[in-house]
Each structure stands twice: as C-alpha cells, then as structure tokens.
Short mmCIF file of C-alpha atoms and ligand atoms in Angstrom, two decimals:
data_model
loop_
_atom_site.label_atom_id
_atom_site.label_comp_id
_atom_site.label_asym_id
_atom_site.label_seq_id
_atom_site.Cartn_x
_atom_site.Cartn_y
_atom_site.Cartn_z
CA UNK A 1 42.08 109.78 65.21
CA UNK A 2 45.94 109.56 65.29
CA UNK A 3 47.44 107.39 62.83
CA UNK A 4 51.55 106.04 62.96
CA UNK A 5 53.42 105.12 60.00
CA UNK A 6 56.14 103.20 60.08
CA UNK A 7 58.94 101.66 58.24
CA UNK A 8 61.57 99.91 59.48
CA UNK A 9 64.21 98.89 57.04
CA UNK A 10 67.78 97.04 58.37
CA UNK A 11 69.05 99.92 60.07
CA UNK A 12 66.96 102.56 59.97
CA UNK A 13 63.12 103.70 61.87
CA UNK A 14 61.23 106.12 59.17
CA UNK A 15 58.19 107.55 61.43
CA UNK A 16 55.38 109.77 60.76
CA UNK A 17 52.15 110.78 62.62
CA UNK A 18 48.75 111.92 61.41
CA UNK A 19 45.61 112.97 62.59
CA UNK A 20 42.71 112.33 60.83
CA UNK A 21 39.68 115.02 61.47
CA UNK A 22 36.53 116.09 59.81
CA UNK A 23 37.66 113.87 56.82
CA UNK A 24 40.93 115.47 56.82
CA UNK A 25 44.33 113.98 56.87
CA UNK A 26 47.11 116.48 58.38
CA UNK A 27 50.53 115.43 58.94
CA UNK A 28 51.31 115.96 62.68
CA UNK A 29 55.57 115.11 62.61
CA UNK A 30 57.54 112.83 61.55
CA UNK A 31 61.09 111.68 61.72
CA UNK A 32 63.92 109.05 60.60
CA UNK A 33 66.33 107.69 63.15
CA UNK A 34 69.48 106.20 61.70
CA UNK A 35 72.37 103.93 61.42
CA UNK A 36 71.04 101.54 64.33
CA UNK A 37 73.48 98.76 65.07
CA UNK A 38 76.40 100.72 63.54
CA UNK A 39 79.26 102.87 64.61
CA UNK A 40 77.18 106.17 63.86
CA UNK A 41 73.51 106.90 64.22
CA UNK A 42 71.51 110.34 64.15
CA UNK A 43 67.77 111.03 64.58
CA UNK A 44 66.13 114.06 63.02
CA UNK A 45 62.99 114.66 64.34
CA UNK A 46 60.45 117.52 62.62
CA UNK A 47 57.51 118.53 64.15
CA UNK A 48 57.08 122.17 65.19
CA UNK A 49 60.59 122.61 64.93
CA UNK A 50 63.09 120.46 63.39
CA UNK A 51 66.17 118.74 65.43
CA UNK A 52 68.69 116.63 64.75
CA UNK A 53 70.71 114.84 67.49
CA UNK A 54 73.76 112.37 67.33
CA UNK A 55 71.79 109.09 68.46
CA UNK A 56 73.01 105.99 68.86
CA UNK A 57 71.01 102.20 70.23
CA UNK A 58 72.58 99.21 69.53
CA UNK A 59 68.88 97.60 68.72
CA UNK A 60 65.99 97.84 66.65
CA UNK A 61 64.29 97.38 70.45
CA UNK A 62 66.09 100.03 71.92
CA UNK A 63 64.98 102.33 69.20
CA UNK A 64 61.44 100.90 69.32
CA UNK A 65 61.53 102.13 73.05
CA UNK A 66 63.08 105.25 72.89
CA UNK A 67 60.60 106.07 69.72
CA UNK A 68 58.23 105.25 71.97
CA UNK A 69 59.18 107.50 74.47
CA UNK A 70 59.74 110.62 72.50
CA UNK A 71 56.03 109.62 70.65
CA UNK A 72 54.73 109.81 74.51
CA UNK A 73 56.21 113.36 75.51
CA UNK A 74 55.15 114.69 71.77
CA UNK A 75 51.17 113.79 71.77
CA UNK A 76 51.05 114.44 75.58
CA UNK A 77 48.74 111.82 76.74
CA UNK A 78 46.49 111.93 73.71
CA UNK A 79 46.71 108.05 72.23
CA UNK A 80 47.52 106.14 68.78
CA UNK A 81 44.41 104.60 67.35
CA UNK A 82 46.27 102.67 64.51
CA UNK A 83 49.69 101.80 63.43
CA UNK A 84 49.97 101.20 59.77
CA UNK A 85 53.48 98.83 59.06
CA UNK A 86 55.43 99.22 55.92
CA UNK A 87 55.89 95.35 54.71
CA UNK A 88 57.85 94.23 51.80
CA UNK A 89 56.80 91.26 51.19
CA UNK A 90 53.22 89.89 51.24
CA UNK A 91 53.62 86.99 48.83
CA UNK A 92 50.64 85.63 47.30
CA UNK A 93 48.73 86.09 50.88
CA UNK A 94 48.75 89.62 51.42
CA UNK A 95 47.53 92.34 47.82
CA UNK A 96 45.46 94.43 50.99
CA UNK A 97 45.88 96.46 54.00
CA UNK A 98 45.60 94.03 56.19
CA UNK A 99 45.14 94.24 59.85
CA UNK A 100 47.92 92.37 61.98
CA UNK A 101 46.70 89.24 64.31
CA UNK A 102 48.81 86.44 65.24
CA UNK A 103 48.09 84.62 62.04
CA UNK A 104 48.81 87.67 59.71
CA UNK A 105 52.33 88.04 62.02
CA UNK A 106 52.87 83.86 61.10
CA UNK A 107 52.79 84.38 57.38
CA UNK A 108 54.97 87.66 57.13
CA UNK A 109 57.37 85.44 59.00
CA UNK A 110 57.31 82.52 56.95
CA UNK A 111 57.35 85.11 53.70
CA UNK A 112 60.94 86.13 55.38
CA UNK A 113 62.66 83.14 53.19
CA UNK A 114 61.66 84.94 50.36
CA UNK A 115 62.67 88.56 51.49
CA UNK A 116 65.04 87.77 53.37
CA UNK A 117 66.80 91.07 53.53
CA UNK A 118 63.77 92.58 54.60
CA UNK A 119 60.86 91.01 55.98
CA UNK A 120 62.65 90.20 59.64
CA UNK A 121 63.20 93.79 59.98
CA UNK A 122 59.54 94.33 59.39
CA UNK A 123 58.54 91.42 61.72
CA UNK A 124 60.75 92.83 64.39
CA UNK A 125 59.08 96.42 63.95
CA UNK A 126 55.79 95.14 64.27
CA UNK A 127 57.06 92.63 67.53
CA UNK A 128 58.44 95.44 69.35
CA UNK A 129 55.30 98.25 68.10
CA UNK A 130 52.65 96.20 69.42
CA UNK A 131 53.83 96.40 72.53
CA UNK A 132 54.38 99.68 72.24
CA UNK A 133 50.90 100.43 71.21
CA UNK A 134 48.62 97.57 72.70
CA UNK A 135 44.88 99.06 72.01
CA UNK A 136 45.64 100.84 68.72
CA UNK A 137 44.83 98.63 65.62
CA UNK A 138 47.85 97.47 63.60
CA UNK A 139 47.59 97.53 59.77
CA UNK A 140 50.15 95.80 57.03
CA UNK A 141 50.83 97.27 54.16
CA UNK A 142 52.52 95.60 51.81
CA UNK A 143 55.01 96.45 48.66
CA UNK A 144 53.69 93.94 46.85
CA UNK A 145 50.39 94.36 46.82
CA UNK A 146 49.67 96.70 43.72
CA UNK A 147 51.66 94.34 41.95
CA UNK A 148 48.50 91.66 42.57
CA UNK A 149 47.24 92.07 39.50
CA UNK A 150 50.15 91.43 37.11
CA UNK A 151 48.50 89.04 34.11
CA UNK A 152 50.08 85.72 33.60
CA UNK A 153 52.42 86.52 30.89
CA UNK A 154 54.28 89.11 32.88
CA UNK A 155 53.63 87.61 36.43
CA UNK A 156 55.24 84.05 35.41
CA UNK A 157 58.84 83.86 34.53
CA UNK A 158 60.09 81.48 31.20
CA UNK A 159 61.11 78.49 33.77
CA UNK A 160 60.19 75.14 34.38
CA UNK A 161 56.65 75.67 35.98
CA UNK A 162 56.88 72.78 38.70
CA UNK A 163 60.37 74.21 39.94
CA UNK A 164 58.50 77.92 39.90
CA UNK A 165 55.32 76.43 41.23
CA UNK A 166 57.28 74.48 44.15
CA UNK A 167 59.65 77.40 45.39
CA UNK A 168 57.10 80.35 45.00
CA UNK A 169 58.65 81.51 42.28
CA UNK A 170 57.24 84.35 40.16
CA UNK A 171 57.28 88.09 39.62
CA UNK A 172 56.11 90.18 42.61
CA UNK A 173 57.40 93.52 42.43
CA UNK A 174 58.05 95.88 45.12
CA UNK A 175 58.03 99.68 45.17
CA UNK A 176 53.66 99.32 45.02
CA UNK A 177 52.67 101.44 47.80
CA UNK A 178 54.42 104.23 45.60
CA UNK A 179 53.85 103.10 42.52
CA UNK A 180 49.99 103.51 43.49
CA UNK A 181 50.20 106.68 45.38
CA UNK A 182 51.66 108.28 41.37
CA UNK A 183 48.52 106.56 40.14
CA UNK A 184 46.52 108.19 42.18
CA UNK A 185 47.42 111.69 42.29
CA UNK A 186 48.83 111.66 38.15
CA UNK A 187 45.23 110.92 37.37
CA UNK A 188 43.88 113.35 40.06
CA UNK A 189 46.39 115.77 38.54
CA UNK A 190 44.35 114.85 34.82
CA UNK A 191 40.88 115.02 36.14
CA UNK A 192 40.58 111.26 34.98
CA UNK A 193 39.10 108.33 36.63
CA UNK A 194 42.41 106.13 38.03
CA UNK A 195 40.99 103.22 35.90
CA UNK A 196 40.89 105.18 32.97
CA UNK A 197 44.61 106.01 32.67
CA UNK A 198 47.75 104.46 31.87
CA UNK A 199 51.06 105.52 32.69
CA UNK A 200 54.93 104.10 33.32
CA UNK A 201 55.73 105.17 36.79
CA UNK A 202 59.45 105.83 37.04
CA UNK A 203 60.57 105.53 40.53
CA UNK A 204 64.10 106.77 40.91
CA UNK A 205 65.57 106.69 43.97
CA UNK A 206 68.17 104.72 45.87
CA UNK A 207 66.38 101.47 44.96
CA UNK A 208 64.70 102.20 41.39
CA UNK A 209 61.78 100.51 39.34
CA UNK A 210 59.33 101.27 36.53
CA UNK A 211 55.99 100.44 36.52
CA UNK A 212 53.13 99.81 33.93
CA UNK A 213 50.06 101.14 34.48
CA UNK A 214 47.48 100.28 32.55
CA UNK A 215 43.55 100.94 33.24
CA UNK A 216 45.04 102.12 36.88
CA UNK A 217 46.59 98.66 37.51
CA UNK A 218 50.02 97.47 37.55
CA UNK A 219 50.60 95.36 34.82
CA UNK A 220 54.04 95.02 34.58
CA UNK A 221 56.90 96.04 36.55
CA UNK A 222 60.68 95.95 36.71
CA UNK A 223 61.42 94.51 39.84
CA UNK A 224 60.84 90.80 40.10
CA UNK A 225 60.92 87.53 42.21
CA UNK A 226 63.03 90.40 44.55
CA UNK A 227 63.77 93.59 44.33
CA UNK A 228 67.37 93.36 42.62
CA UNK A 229 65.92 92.70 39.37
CA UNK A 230 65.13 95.63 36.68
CA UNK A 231 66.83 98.92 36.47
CA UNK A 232 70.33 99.93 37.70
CA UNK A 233 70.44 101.48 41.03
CA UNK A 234 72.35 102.93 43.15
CA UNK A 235 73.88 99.73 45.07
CA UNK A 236 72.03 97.17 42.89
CA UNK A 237 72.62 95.60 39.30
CA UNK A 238 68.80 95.32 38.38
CA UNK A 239 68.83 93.19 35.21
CA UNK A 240 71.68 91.02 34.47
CA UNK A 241 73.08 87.86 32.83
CA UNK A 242 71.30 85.08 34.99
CA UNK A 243 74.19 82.94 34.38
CA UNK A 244 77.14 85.55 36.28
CA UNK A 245 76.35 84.20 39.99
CA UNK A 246 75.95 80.82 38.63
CA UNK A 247 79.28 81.28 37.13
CA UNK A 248 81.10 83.71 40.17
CA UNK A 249 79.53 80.52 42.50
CA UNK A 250 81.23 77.88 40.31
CA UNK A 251 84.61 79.76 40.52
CA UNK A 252 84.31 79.49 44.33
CA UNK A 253 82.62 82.78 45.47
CA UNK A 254 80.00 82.00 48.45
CA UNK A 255 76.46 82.84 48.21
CA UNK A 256 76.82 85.48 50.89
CA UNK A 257 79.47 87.01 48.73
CA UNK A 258 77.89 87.32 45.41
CA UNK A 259 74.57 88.51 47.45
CA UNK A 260 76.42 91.58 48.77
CA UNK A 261 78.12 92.24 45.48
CA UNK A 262 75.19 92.46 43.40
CA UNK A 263 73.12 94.34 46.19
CA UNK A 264 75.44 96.40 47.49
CA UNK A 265 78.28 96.69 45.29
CA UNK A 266 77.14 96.99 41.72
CA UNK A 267 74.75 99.58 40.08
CA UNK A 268 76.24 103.17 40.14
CA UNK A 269 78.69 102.05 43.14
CA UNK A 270 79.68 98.89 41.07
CA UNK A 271 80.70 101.34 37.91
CA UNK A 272 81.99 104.44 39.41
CA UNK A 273 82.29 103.65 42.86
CA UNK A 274 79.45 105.74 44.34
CA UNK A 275 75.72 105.52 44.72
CA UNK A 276 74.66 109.08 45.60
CA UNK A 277 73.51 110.01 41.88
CA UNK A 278 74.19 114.15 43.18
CA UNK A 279 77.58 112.95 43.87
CA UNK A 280 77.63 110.62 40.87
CA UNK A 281 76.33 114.04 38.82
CA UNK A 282 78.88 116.43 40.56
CA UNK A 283 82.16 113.42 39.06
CA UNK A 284 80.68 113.60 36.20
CA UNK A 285 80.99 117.96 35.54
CA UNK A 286 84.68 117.02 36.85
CA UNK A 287 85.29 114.82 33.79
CA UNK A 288 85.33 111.51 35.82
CA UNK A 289 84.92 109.36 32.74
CA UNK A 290 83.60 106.70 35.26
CA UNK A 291 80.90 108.67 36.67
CA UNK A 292 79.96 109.56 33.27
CA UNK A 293 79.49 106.11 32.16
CA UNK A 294 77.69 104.60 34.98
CA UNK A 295 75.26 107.48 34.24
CA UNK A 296 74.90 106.38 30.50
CA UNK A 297 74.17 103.05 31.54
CA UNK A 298 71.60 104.40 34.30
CA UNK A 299 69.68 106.83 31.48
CA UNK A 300 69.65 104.06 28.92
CA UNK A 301 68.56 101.37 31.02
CA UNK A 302 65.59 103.65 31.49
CA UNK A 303 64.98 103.88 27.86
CA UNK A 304 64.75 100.25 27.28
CA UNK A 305 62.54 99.73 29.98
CA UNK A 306 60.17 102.83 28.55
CA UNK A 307 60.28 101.59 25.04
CA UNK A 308 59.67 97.90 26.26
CA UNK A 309 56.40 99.20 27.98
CA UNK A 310 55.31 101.60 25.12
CA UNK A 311 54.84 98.51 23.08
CA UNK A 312 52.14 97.40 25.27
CA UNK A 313 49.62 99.89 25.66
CA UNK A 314 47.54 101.43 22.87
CA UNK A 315 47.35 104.89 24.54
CA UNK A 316 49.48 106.63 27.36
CA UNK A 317 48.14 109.18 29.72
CA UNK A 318 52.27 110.07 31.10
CA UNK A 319 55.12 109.07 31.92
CA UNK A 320 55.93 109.85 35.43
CA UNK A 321 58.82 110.94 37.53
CA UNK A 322 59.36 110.47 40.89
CA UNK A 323 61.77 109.17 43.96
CA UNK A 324 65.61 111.31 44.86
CA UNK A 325 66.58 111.39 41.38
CA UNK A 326 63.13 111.38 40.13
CA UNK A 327 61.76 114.30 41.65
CA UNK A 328 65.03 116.37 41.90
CA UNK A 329 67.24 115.79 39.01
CA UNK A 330 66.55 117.51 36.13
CA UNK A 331 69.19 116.50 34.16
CA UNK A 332 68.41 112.63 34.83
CA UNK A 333 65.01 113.47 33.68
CA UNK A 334 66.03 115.92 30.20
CA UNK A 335 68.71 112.78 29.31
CA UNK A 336 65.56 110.01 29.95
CA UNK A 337 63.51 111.94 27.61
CA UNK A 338 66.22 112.97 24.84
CA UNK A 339 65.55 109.33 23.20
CA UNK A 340 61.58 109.58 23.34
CA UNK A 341 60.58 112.90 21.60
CA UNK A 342 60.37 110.80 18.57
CA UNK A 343 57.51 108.94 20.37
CA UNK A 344 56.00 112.31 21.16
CA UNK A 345 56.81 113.33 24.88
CA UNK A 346 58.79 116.77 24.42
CA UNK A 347 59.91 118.17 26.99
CA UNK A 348 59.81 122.01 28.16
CA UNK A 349 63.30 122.29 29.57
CA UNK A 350 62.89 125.57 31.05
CA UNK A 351 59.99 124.41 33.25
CA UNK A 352 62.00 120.99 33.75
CA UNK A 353 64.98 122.95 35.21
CA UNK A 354 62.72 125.30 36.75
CA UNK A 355 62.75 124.42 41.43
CA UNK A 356 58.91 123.12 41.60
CA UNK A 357 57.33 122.47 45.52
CA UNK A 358 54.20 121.12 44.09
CA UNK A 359 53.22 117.68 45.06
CA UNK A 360 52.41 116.86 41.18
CA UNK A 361 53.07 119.09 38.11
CA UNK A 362 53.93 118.69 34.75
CA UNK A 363 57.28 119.27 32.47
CA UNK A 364 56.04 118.37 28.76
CA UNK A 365 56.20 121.00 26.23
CA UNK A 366 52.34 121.27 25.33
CA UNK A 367 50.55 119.07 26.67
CA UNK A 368 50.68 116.58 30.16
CA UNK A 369 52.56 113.95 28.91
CA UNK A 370 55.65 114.02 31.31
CA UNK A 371 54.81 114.51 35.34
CA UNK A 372 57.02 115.05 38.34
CA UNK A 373 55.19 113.55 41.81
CA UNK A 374 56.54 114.18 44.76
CA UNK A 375 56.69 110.48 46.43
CA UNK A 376 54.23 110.72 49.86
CA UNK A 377 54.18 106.65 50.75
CA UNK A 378 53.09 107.46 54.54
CA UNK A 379 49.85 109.24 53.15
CA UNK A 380 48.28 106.35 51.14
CA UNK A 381 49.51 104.19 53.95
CA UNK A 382 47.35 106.45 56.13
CA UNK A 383 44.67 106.80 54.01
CA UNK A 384 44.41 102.78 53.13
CA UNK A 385 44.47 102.36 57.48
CA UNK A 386 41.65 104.72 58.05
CA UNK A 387 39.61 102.63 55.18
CA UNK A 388 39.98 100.28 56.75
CA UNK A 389 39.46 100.95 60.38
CA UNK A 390 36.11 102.45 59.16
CA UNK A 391 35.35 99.33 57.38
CA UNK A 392 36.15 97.43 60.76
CA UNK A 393 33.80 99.05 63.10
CA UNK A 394 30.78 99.65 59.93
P1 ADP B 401 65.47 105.79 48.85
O1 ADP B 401 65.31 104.80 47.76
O2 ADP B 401 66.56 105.43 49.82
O3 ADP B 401 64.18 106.24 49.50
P2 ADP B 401 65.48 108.45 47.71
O4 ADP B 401 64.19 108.34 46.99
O5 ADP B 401 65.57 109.40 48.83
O6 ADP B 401 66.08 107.06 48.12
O7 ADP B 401 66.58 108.88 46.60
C1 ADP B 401 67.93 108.96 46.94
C2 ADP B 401 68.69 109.34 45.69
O8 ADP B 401 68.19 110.60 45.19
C3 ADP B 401 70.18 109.52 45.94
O9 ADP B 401 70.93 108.91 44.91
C4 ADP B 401 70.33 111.03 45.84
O10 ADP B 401 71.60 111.41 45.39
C5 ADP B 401 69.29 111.37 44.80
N1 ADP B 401 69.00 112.79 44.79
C6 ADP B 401 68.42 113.55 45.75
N2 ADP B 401 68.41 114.86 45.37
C7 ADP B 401 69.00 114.92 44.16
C8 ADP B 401 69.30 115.97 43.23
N3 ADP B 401 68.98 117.23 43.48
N4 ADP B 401 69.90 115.63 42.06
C9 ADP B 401 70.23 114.36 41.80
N5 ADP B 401 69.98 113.33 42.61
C10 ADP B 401 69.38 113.60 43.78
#
C-alpha cells in the first residue's frame, strides 16, 4: 500500500510517500516545493538522491499538476491507495481521521471563516488532489483534533457564553497532530502506557505552542480560538493585551493591518527584526542588544507557560522538546530549563550540547525528565490513514 502525505500551507506543497508492507511503514521520498505565487520558488525533492531545482508556478494548481507529474515518473506506474490531508481546522466536527466525501469537503469549507488563513489552502489541496488521485481514498487529518478533549475550564474562554456560543468561540488549539506524535513516542521512549503519562509538549518551531498532557490527553494548550494565541514566535505575538487591536482599530488601523502585524510582524521579527531564531542566536553572540531581548522574552514566556501547567498535574512523566528550535537549539533548551531545576528537572548539559540523530532521547541529568523528539507529523498521519483504511474495508 502507498500512502501520500500532504500539507499545503499558503505558499508552500510539503509531500511525502510511504509504503506500508508486512506491517511496516517505510518512508519512500518526500519533498517541499516553495514560494508558489511569489517572485522565487524552489523544490527539493529527496528520494534516492536529493535535488533541488529553481521552480517556479504561479498556482497552487499548477503545482498540484506538476506534483503530480513528478509523483507519476517516481512510482512508475505503481498507484496511490490513500492520500492523507493535513487540515487545520476541524472545528467541533472533525477530533478523527476522517475520510473526505463531499460532505466532509462542505464543512472544512464552511470552518474556513474560522481559519481563515489556512483552511482555503487546505480545501484547495484537497480540490486539486482528488483529481489527481481519483481511486485512492482521501483522509483529513486535522490540527485540532487532539485538542478534542480539552475539559470545560480550559476549553471555554471567561466571555459572555451566548456571544461564545453564537460565533463558535472557544479554545481549539492547533499543533495536535504533533503534539500527539511526542505523546506517543515520549511514552514509547518510557516503556509506559500513553494513558499513563503526563507531559508538557514544547513545540518550538516557526509557529510555537505548549501542550498539557495529562493521562495521554491534551488538556490544555497554548494556542487558542487560532493559532496566534500563546507563546511568542517567530512572526507571531502569542499572548497579548486583548485590548491593543481594539485600541490600534480605534486609532484608525484596518483589520487587515493589525492582522498582518500581529501574525507576521511581531514575535521575534516584531522585537529584533528577524524570525530565524539561528539568526536571532548568531545577533545575539554579536552583542545585538535587540536580539538578546527578544530571546529573553521568548525563554521566559516558556517558563510561565511551564510553571502555569506544573500547577495542574500531580505527577510529570517529562517535559518535552521538539520543533526547529526545539530539537536543535541547545542553548534555547539549557536557558528554558535554568528557571526549573528548583522544580527538579536538571539538566545534563554535556549530553544537551552533545549532536543527537535519534528520533527520541533524553537530556536530564539522572533520570528522564527532559526529552528531545524529533517532530515526524507525516508518520502518525500515515499511520492514523492506514487505521483507518483497515477499519473501512473490516
Ligand atoms: P515550522 O514551524 O515552519 O515547521 P520548524 O519547526 O522547521 O518551523 O522550525 C524553524 C525554526 O527552527 C527557525 O526559527 C530556525 O531558525 C530554527 N532552527 C533550526 N535549526 C536551529 C538551530 N540549530 N538552532 C536554533 N534554531 C534552529
């Protein structure tokens, strides 16, 4: 069985094929084509070899078609089965893999008013895919979903419940299909049951969020009603005064405006002007005072967040590390934990600073009470497809 991820975001097509054989999932290639509808676009492509070419298509369509091309020439004849879709947003239809009929297709469109950043991208990647890929079985797999089980208390925000009731508003978190996949393998990694263990899943990357896990269910997360609440990023605010774009509208600023300043202009970029935190890191060792603040605020934020969520659980099983910064900085990760040896996580820095391939691993002093996982979205998404293709023809 061959199996296609895929995850189209606003200007970019992240790919990646499996095969699934003998109960084994092996990653076949994968690639990312970028910067579609802009001046500049590339397309790195790894399978036996890795290229990158200069690419450029004006449309998500074109891409779609020239993807579907190149997938052609690389299987040589042999088909897709299923096609498992990245979607942000399921709302309060969607916590499952879910396969994709004309119905399914109706509500991820009508979800679009509440992502709308990112659900028409997804829409448009699974329009253009099915056609693609007519007999193969398309799956959606949703951001939201692990967040289904928030409780009440941290699902519901401290509104007036017919306004929150009447405009869907309520906490639904993003970042799950991650957020799950650390579940998974940190408890693997323990040799516990998943619904024995609770962790805070730190996902660091571009976009950033923390998540509480509790019992192996989110109960708690940063992100919110969208994904611009929570932690500081690298392009967005996370938490901030609910009152500023009330205010910046009221002095005349349009709602377009103040939605590409606090998604695209604030967080790291907002503070020192850039939101590569390796660039941010390399300012900083040149005594840019800015860069050095913005990553202050950035550790700190953290820290609030991890004591917040400390406070709710009776026992921890980790705290977990993972996304760009996540996995790869070490000093991100030593400055997180500087605050929280009080609370018993120490960590060994030699084995923090220490180059580690493994797909899980752990850099606390004695015991496993701080983990790095590597992020690996596409797998669950395969894994969750070929559940559920079994479960379709059983
Ligand atoms: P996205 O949210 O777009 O998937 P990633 O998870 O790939 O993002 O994370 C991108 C971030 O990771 C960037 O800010 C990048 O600078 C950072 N990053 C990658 N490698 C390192 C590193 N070695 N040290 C510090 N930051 C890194």
């Amino acid at each position: 069985m061959l199996i296609l991820i895929l995850n189209a975001g606003s200007s970019s097509i992240k790919y990646k094929v499996f095969s699934y054989h003998n109960d084994t999932i092996t990653s076949v290639f994968f690639g990312l084509i970028e910067g579609i509808g802009e001046t500049n676009g590339s397309w790195l492509h790894e399978s036996t070899v890795k290229e990158k070419i200069v690419y450029w298509s004006s449309t998500h369509q074109q891409a779609f078609t020239d993807l579907g091309t190149k997938l052609s020439v690389e299987l040589q004849g042999q088909p897709i089965d299923a096609v498992a879709h990245r979607v942000v947003h399921g709302g309060t239809y969607f916590s499952k893999a879910t396969v994709i009929n004309m119905d399914v297709l109706a509500k991820i469109i009508e979800l679009s008013s509440l992502a709308p950043l990112h659900n028409p991208v997804n829409v448009l990647g699974i329009t253009c895919v099915l056609e693609l890929f007519r007999q193969a079985t398309h799956v959606a797999i949703f951001d939201t979903g692990f967040h289904s089980t928030l409780p009440p208390h941290t699902r519901y925000y401290p509104i007036d419940k017919k306004i929150a009731k009447d405009y869907h508003i309520q906490r639904y978190g993003f970042h799950g299909i991650n957020h799950e996949y650390i579940a998974k393998q940190a408890a693997h990694f323990l040799g516990k049951a998943l619904e024995e263990c609770n962790f805070i899943s730190l996902h660091l990357g571009n976009g950033a969020s923390c998540c509480l896990i509790a019992n192996g269910l989110s109960v708690d997360t940063s992100m919110g009603f969208t994904p611009l609440a929570g932690l500081m990023m690298g392009t967005r605010c996370g938490d901030v005064d609910p009152a500023i774009p009330i205010y910046l509208a009221k002095q005349g600023l349009s709602p377009e405006t103040i939605e590409q300043l606090l998604n695209k202009n604030s967080g790291l970029k907002g503070i020192c002007g850039n939101n590569d935190m390796r660039e941010v890191l390399a300012l900083q060792d040149c005594g840019d005072s800015e860069a050095a603040l913005g990553i202050t605020m950035y550790v700190s934020i953290i820290q609030k967040f991890i004591g917040g969520y400390l406070t709710q659980l009776d026992t921890i099983d980790a705290i977990v590390f993972t996304g760009g910064v996540g996995e790869n900085s070490s000093y991100i990760r030593e400055q997180v934990m500087e605050k929280l040896v009080k609370f018993g996580f120490k960590l060994n820095k030699t084995v923090n600073d220490q180059r580690n391939s493994l797909s899980c691993y752990s850099i606390a002093e004695k015991d496993n009470s701080i983990l790095v996982v590597r992020s690996n979205e596409e797998l669950l998404m395969a894994e969750k497809t070929i559940s559920l293709c079994a479960a379709l023809v059983a």
